[in-house]
XYZ file of C-alpha atoms in Angstrom:
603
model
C 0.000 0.000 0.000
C 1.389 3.463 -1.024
C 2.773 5.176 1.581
C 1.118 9.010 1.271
C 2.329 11.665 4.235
C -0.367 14.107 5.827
C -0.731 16.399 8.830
C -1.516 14.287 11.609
C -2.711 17.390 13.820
C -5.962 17.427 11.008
C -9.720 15.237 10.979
C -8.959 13.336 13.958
C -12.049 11.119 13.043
C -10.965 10.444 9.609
C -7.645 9.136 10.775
C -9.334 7.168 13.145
C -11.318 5.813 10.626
C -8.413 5.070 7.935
C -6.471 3.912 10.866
C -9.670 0.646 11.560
C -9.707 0.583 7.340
C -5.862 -0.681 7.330
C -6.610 -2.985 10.182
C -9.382 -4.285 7.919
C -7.791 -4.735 5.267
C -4.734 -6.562 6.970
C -7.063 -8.916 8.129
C -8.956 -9.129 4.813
C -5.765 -10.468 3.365
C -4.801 -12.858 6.172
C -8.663 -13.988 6.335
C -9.409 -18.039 5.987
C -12.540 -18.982 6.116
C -13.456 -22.049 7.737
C -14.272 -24.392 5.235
C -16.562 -27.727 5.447
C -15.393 -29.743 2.948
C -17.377 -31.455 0.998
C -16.910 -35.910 1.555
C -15.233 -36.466 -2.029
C -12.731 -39.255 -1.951
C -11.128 -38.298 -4.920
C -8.911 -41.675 -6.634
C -7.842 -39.880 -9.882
C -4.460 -39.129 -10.987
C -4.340 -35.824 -9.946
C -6.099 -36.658 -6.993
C -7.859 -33.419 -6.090
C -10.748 -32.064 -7.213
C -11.121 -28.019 -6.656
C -13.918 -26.789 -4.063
C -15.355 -23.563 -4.799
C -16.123 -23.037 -1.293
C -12.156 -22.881 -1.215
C -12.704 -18.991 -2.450
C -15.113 -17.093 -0.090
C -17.848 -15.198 -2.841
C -18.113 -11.689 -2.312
C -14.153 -11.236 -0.421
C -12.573 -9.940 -3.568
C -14.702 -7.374 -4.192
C -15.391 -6.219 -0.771
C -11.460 -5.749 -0.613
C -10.986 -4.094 -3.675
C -13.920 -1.704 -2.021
C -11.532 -0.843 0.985
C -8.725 -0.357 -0.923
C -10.611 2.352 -2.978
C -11.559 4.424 -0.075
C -8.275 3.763 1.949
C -6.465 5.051 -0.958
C -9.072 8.022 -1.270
C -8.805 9.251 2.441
C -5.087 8.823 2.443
C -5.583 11.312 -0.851
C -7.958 13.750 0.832
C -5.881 13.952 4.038
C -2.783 14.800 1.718
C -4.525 17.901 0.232
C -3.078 21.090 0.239
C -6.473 22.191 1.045
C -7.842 19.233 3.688
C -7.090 21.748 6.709
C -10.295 23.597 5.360
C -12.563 21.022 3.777
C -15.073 19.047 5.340
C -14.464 15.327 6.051
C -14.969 13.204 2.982
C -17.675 10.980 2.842
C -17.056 7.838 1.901
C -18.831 4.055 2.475
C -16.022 3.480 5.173
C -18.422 3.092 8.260
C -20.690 0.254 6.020
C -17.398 -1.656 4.972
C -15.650 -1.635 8.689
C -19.460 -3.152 9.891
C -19.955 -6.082 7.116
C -16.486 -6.927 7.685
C -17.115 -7.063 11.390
C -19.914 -9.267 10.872
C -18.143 -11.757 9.206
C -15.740 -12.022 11.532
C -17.989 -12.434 14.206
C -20.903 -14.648 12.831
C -21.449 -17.911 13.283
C -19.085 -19.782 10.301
C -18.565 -21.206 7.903
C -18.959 -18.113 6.170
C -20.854 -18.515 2.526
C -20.687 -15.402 0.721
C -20.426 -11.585 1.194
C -22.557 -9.069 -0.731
C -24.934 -11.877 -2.532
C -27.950 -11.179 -4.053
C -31.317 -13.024 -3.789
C -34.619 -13.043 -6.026
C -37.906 -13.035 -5.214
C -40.488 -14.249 -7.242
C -43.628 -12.299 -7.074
C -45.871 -15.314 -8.883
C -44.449 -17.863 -5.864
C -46.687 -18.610 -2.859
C -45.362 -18.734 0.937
C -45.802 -17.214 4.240
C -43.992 -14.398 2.971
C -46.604 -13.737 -0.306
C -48.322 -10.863 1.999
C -44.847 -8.817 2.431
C -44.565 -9.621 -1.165
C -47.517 -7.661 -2.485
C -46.428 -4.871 -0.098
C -42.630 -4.121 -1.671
C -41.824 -0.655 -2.477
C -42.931 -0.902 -6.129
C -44.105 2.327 -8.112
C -47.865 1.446 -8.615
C -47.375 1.484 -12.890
C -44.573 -1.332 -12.545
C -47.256 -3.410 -9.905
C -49.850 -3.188 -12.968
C -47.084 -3.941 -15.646
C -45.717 -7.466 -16.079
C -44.897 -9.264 -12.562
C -41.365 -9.647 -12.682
C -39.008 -11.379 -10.046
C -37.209 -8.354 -7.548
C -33.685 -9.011 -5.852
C -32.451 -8.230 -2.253
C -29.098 -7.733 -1.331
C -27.735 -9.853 2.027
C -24.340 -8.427 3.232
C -22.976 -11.777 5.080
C -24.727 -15.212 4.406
C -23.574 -17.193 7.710
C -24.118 -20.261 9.277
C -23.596 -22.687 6.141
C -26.561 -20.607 4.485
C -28.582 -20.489 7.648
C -28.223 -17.055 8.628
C -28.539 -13.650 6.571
C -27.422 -10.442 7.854
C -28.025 -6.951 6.677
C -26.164 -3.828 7.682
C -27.866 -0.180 8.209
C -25.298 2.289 8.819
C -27.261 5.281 8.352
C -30.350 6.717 9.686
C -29.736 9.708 8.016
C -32.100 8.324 5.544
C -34.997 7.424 7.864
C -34.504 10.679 9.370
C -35.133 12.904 6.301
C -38.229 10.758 5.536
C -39.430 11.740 9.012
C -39.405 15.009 8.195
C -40.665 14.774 4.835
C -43.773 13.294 6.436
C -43.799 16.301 9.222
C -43.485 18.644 6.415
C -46.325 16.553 4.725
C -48.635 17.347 7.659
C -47.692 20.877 8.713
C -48.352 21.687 5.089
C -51.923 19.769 5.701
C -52.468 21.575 9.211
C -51.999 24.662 7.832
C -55.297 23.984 5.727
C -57.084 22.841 8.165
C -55.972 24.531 11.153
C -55.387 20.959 13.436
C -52.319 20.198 14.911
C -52.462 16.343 15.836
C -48.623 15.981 15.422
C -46.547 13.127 13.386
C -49.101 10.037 12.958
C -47.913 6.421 14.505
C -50.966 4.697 13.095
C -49.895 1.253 12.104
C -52.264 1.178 9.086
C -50.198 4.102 7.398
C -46.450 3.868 9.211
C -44.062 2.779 6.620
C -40.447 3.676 5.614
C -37.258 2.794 3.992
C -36.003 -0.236 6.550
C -39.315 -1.715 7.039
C -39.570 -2.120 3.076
C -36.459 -3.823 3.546
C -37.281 -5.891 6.104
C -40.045 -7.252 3.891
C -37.940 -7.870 0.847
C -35.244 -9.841 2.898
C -38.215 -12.140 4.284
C -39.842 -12.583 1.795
C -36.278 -13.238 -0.173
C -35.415 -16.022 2.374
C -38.677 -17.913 2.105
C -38.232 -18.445 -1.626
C -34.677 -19.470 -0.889
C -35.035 -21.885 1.537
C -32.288 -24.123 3.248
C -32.734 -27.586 3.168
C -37.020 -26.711 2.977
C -36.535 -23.828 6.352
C -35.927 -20.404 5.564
C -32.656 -18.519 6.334
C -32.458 -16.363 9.644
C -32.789 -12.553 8.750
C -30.521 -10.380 10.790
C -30.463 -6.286 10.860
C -27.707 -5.052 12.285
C -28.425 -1.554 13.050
C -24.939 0.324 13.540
C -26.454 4.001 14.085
C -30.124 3.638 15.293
C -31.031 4.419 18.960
C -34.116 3.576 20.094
C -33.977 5.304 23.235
C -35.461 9.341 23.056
C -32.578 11.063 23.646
C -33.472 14.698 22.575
C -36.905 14.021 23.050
C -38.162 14.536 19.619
C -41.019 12.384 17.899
C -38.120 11.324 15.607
C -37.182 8.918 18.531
C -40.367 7.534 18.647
C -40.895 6.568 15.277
C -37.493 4.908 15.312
C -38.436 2.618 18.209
C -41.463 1.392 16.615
C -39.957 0.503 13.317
C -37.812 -1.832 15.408
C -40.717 -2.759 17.010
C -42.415 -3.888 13.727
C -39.498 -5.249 12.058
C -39.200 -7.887 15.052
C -43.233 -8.455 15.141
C -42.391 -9.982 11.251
C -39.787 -12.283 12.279
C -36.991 -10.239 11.901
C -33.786 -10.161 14.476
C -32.811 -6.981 14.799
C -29.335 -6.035 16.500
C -28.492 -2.783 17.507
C -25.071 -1.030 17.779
C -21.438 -1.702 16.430
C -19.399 -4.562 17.110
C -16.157 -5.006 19.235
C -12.796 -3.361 17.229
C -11.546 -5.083 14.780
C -7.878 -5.385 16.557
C -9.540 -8.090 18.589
C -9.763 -10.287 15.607
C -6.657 -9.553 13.597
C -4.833 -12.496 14.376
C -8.297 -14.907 14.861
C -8.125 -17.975 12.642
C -11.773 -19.712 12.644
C -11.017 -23.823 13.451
C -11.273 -26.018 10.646
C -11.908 -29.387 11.166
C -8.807 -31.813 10.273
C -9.017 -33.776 7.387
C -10.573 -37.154 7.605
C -9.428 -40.545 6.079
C -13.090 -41.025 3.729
C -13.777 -44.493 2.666
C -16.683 -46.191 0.486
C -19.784 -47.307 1.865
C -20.460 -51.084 1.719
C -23.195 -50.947 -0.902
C -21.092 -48.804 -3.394
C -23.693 -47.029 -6.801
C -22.333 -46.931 -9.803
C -22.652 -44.305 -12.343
C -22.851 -44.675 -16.441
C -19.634 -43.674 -16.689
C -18.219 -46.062 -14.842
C -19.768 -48.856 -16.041
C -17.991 -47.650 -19.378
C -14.453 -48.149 -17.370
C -15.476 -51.342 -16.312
C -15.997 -52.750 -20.231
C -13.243 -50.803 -21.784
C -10.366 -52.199 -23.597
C -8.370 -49.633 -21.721
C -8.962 -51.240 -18.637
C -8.031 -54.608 -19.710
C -5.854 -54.588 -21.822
C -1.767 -54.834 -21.872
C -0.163 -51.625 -21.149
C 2.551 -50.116 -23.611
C 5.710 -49.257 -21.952
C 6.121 -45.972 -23.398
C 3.960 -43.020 -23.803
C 4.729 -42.963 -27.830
C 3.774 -46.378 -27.984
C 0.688 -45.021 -26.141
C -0.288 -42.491 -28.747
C 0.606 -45.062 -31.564
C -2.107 -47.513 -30.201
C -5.045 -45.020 -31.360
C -3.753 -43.883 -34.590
C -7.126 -44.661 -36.496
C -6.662 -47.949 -38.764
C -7.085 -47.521 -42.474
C -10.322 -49.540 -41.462
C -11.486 -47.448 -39.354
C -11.122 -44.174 -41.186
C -13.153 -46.192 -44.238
C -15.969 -47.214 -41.887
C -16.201 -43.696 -41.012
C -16.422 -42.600 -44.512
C -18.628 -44.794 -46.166
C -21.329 -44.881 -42.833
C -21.600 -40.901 -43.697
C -21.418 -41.372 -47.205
C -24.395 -43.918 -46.616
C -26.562 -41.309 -44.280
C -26.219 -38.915 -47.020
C -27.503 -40.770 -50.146
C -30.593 -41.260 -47.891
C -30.729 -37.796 -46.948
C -29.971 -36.246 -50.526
C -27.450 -33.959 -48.714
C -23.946 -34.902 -50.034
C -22.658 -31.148 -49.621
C -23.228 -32.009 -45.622
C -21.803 -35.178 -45.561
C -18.315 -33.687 -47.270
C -18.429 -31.607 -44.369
C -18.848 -34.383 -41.503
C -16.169 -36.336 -43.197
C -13.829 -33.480 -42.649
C -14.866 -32.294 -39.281
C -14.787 -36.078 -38.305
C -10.821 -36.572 -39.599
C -10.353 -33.224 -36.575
C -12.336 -35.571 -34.040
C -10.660 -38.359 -34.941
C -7.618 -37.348 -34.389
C -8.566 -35.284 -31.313
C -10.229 -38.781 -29.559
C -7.257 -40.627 -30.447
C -5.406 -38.375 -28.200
C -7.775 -38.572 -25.526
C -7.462 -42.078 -25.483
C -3.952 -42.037 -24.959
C -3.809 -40.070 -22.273
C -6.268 -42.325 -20.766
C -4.193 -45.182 -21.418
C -0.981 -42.675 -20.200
C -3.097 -42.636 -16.577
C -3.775 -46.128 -17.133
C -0.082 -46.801 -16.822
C 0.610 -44.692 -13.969
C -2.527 -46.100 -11.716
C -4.814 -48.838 -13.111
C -8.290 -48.345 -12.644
C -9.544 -52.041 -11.056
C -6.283 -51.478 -8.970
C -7.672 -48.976 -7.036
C -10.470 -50.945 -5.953
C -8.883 -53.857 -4.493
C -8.352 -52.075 -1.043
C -9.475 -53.930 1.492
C -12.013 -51.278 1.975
C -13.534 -52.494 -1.455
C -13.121 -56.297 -1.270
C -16.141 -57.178 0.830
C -19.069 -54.071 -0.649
C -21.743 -54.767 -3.332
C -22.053 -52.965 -6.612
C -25.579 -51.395 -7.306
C -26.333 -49.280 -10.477
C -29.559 -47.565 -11.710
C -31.560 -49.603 -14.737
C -31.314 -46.634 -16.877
C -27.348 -46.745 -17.061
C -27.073 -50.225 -17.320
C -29.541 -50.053 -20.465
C -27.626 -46.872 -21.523
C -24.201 -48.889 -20.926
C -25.675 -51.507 -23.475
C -26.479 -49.642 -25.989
C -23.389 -47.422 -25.935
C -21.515 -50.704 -25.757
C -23.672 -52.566 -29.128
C -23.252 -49.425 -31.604
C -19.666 -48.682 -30.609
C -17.502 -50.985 -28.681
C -15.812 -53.752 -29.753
C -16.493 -57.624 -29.425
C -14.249 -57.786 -26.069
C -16.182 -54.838 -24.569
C -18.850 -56.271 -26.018
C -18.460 -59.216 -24.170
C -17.632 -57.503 -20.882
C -20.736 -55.609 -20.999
C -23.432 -58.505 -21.646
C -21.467 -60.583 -18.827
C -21.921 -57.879 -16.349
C -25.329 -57.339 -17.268
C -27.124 -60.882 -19.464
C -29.523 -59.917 -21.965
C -31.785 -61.644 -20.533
C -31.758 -61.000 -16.651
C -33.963 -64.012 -15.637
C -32.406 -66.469 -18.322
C -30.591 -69.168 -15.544
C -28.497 -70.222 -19.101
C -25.427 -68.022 -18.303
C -24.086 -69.038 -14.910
C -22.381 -66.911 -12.470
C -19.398 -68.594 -12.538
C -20.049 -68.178 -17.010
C -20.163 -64.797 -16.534
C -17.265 -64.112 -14.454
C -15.428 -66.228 -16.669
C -16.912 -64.237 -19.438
C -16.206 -60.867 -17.660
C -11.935 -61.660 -17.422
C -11.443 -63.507 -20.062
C -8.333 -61.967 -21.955
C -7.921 -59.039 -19.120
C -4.701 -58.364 -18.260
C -6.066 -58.917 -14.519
C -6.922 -63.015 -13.402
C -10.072 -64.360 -13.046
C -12.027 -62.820 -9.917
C -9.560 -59.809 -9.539
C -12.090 -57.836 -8.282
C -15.671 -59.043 -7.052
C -17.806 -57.327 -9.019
C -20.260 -59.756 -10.332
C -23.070 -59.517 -9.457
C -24.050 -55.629 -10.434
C -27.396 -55.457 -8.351
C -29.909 -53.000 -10.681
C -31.944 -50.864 -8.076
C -35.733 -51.641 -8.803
C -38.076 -48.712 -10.541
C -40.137 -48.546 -7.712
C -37.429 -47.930 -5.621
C -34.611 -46.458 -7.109
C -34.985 -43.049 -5.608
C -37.210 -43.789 -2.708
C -36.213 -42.223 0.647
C -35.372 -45.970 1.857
C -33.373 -43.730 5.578
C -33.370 -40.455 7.308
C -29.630 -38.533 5.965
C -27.942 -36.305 7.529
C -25.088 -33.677 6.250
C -24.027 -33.683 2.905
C -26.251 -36.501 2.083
C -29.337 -34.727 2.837
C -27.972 -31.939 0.785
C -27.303 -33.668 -2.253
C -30.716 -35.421 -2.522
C -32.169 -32.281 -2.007
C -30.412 -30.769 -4.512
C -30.857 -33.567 -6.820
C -34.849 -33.598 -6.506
C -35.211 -29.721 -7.087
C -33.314 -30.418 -10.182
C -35.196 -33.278 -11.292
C -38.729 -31.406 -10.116
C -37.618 -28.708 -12.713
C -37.336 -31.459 -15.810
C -35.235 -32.130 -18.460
C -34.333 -31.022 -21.916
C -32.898 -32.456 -24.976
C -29.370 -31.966 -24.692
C -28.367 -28.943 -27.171
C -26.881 -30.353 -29.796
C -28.479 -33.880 -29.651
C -29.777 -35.013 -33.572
C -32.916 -36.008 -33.884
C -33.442 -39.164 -36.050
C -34.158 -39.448 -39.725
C -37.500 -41.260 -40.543
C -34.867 -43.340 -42.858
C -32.861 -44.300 -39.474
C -35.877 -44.694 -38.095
C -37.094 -47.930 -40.268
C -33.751 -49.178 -40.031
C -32.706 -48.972 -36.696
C -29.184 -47.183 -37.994
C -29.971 -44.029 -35.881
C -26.922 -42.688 -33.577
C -27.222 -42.693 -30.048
C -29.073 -39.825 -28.935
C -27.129 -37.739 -26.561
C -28.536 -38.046 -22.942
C -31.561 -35.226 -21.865
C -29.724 -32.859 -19.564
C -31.539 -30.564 -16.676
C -33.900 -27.918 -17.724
C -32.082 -25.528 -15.383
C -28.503 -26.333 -15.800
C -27.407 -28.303 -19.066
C -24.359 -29.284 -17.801
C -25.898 -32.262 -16.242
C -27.960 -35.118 -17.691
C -30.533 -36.348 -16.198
C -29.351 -40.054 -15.639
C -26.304 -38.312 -13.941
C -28.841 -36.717 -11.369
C -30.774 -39.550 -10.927
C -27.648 -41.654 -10.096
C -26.470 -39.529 -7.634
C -29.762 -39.105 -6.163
C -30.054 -43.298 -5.417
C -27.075 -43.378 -3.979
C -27.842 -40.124 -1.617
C -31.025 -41.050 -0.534
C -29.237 -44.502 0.987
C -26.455 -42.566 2.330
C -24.626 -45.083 -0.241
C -21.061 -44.128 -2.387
C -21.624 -42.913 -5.774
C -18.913 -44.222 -7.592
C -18.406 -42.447 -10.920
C -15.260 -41.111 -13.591
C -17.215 -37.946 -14.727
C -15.477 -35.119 -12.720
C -17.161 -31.985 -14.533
C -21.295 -33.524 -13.336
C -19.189 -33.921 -9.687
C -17.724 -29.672 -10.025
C -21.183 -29.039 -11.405
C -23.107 -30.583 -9.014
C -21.149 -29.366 -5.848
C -21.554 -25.983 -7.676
C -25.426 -26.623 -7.742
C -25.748 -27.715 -3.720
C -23.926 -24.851 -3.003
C -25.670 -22.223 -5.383
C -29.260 -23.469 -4.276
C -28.572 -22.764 -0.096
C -28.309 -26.625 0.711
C -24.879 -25.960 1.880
C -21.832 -28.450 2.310
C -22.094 -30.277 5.360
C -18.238 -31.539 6.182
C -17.800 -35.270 5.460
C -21.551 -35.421 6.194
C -21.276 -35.184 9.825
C -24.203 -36.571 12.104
C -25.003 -40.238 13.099
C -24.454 -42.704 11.062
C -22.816 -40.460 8.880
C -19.034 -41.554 10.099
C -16.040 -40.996 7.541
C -18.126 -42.378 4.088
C -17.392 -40.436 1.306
C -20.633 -39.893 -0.941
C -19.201 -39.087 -4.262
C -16.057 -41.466 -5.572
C -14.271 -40.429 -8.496
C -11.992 -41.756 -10.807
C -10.263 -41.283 -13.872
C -12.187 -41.627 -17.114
C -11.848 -45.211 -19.133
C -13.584 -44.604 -22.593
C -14.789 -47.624 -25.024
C -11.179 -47.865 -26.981
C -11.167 -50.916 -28.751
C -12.359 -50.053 -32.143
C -9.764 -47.315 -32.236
C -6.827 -49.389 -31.922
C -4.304 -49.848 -35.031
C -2.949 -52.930 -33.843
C -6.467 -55.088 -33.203
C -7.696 -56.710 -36.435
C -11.183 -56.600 -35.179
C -12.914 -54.478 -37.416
C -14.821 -51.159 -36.225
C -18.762 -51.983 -35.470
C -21.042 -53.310 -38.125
């Protein structure tokens, strides 16, 4: 910080009050939040998987705000001229409070300075403060659009939101606006009843507010209850102290505010010096492990079939990339199946341009593949499962991936993944023909790994009826993610952007692609079969083992975002150390991409 020399004999107050800005903005910069992290057991390579409840919303900015008006006193008090000019006014009182609340609510800390909507067509407890937010009457009779609140400190894992008055300057002046309203009506009629306190037609600035932040938190509930709404009144005093009707007034807007369900604190807090050096506790790290009954996601029921997973590793990188080089065969397959789509369609122009795009995508996947293979190398898949953690749990998976695994599997994979897949999962579920003992033989035959490496078999399919039924009570970050996951599903999905629909052609013959899965109306970053995945294996309290790291980001993103909070490592009983998300790195179907397999690509 700039180092700017001024009379120190000058605004006594003012160098008070830059002197508590520096002190908050030392601790600004030495602040960490305490953070519950959320229970991801993260098995991947690179082993970590970024939390953005590592970076406290709202702390940059309310910095950078500091700064400013540091930087601007320091300035002012510099002046040739300050000796004769008032003291500045800046939003230095307002900053030193928020930042005192966050220091001294209850933590973990969510964000600072976060906005909230509230939706005027919604119905709750709150719809009567609703109808009665300071709206000019033409934009009440114009469309009904959704209003926003600001909350200067969300607290308590999203349980708590606190607003900071620092002026009653402006309650003040509407005061006398009203008094100047009624002299100006006394006058005319020659009464004198003084200011009126009648409930029916006693409104202001804060109690507006008040309504807006209620009726704010019960359309953004927590976990189905609505946040706590705290004013902290830094410059308010109830008590008459001049004796004025000001006074009065004042004391029964705190009054009403607290009749609606408001808490309403009064005064500053303690000096920030207190705190400088405070460092909120944060829970060590545990040691997170699977649950017994572990879910498994589409995506890893992909791993568990792929040719990367099986297969015989390389023992260099090059050799790595040279395995997916696309075969002569499969660059003609390629060719001649868009060539074919086209002379049904009558669009040759379009198929040209697939052909070309597809060489970029080729090339692109073959990559991908090798770095999955590169991973491979450095920590095989089925070898991190083989703890002694894993040895003894079942395998569950939702019908709708393991009918989505087959079909992925028939139109793309080759005849060993092909294999793999219709071993974990018969055609035929109640056919006795394939035995278990057929099927695991089925399942390792020509794996790099022995026979009965891993346990899997058999992969228990959840039943419809039941797949997402509450079967016990959650706690933590459990409870969070299935309530997270049923808002999403309530809101429905949507074709996934750039899914194709089918040809009537493809249609009569079956040749249609795979449609890409339907994602969430109100995020299209995740599908729908992702959401209902997680949401089996959170309503059992159950692992959800999966390779798909962005739906994990997303998802935490989404918990977060929608108030449910992140419970640490799910604490509360039963909860113990189980991790609910497991993820690992990505094993894609590889075998028709490999130059040196004289298997053909699929028919």
């Amino acid at each position: 910080m700039e180092n700017i020399t001024f009379d120190t004999s000058i605004h006594s107050e003012t160098r008070d009050q830059l002197r508590e800005m520096e002190l908050v903005y030392q601790s600004i910069t030495s602040y960490q939040p305490a953070i519950n992290t959320p229970p991801i057991l993260d098995s991947s390579v690179d082993g970590h998987i970024s939390h953005d409840s590592e970076h406290l919303s709202g702390l940059r900015p309310l910095s950078e705000a500091v700064k400013r008006d540091i930087d601007f006193i320091k300035q002012f008090l510099a002046g040739p001229d300050a000796t004769f000019l008032p003291p500045p006014s800046t939003n230095a009182p307002y900053l030193i409070a928020v930042w005192k609340e966050v220091l001294s609510s209850p933590p973990p800390i969510i964000a600072i300075g976060k906005t909230f909507s509230v939706y005027p067509q919604n119905t709750s407890r709150a719809q009567g403060w609703k109808s009665m937010l300071a709206q000019p009457e033409s934009s009440r009779a114009g469309k009904r659009r959704s209003t926003s609140v600001k909350v200067d400190v969300v607290a308590d894992n999203g349980h708590s939101w606190i607003r900071v008055n620092t002026h009653n300057s402006r309650l003040l002046a509407e005061f006398r606006e009203i008094d100047s309203y009624l002299t100006d009506s006394e006058c005319e009629d020659g009464t004198d009843n003084g200011p009126s306190l009648a409930r029916t037609e006693f409104d202001n600035s804060l109690l507006r507010m008040g309504r807006g932040l209620l009726a704010a938190a019960y359309d953004n509930p927590v976990l189905g209850t609505p946040p706590k709404v705290i004013l902290r009144l830094t410059r308010i005093d109830p008590v008459a102290t001049d004796g004025g009707e000001n006074d009065l007034r004042i004391a029964l807007t705190i009054e009403l505010l607290r009749e609606m369900g408001l808490s309403v604190e009064l005064g500053e807090r303690g000096a920030i010096m207190q705190r400088l050096n405070w460092v909120p506790a944060v829970p060590s790290p545990l040691a997170l492990m699977p649950t017994h009954q572990i879910n498994l996601d589409l995506s890893i029921l992909i791993a568990l079939v792929s040719d990367i997973t099986h297969a015989s590793l390389p023992k260099t990188m090059d050799a790595a990339y040279e395995r997916f080089i696309p075969s002569a065969s499969y660059v003609n397959w390629k060719r001649s199946s868009f060539h074919s789509k086209s002379d049904r369609s009558g669009d040759s122009t379009n198929a040209i341009t697939r052909v070309t795009n597809d060489a970029v995508d080729s090339t692109q996947h073959s990559r991908a593949l090798a770095e999955q293979l590169h991973q491979e190398m450095q920590k095989g898949l089925l070898q991190g499962f083989t703890s002694d953690k894993v040895l003894s749990v079942q395998f569950w998976t939702t019908l709708e991936a393991r009918d989505r695994c087959l079909r992925i599997v028939d139109k793309i994979g080759g005849s060993a993944e092909k294999r793999r897949a219709h071993a974990l999962f018969p055609t035929s579920p109640g056919d006795d023909s394939t035995s278990p003992v057929e099927q695991e033989a089925q399942y390792w035959k020509g794996s790099r790994y022995p026979l009965g490496f891993l346990p899997l078999l058999p992969i228990r399919v959840f039943p419809i009826s039941e797949s997402a039924s509450p079967v016990l009570s959650q706690v933590g970050f459990f409870s969070a993610l299935e309530v997270t996951c049923r808002t999403l599903l309530a809101a429905g999905g949507a074709p996934h952007p750039r899914a194709i629909p089918p040809t009537p052609e493809s249609k009569m013959t079956g040749e249609d692609e795979i449609q890409r899965a339907s994602v969430m109306r109100t995020n299209a970053r995740l599908t729908a079969h992702t959401v209902q995945s997680m949401l089996c294996g959170a309503v059992r309290g159950w692992t959800t083992l999966t390779a798909n790291r962005t739906s994990v980001r997303t998802m935490l993103r989404e918990v977060k975002t929608r108030g449910s909070g992140v419970e640490a490592r799910g604490r509360g009983t039963g909860a113990g150390n189980y991790a609910a998300v497991w993820i690992v790195d990505p094993r894609s179907l590889a075998e028709v991409m490999r130059s040196d397999v004289s298997d053909g690509p699929p028919a």
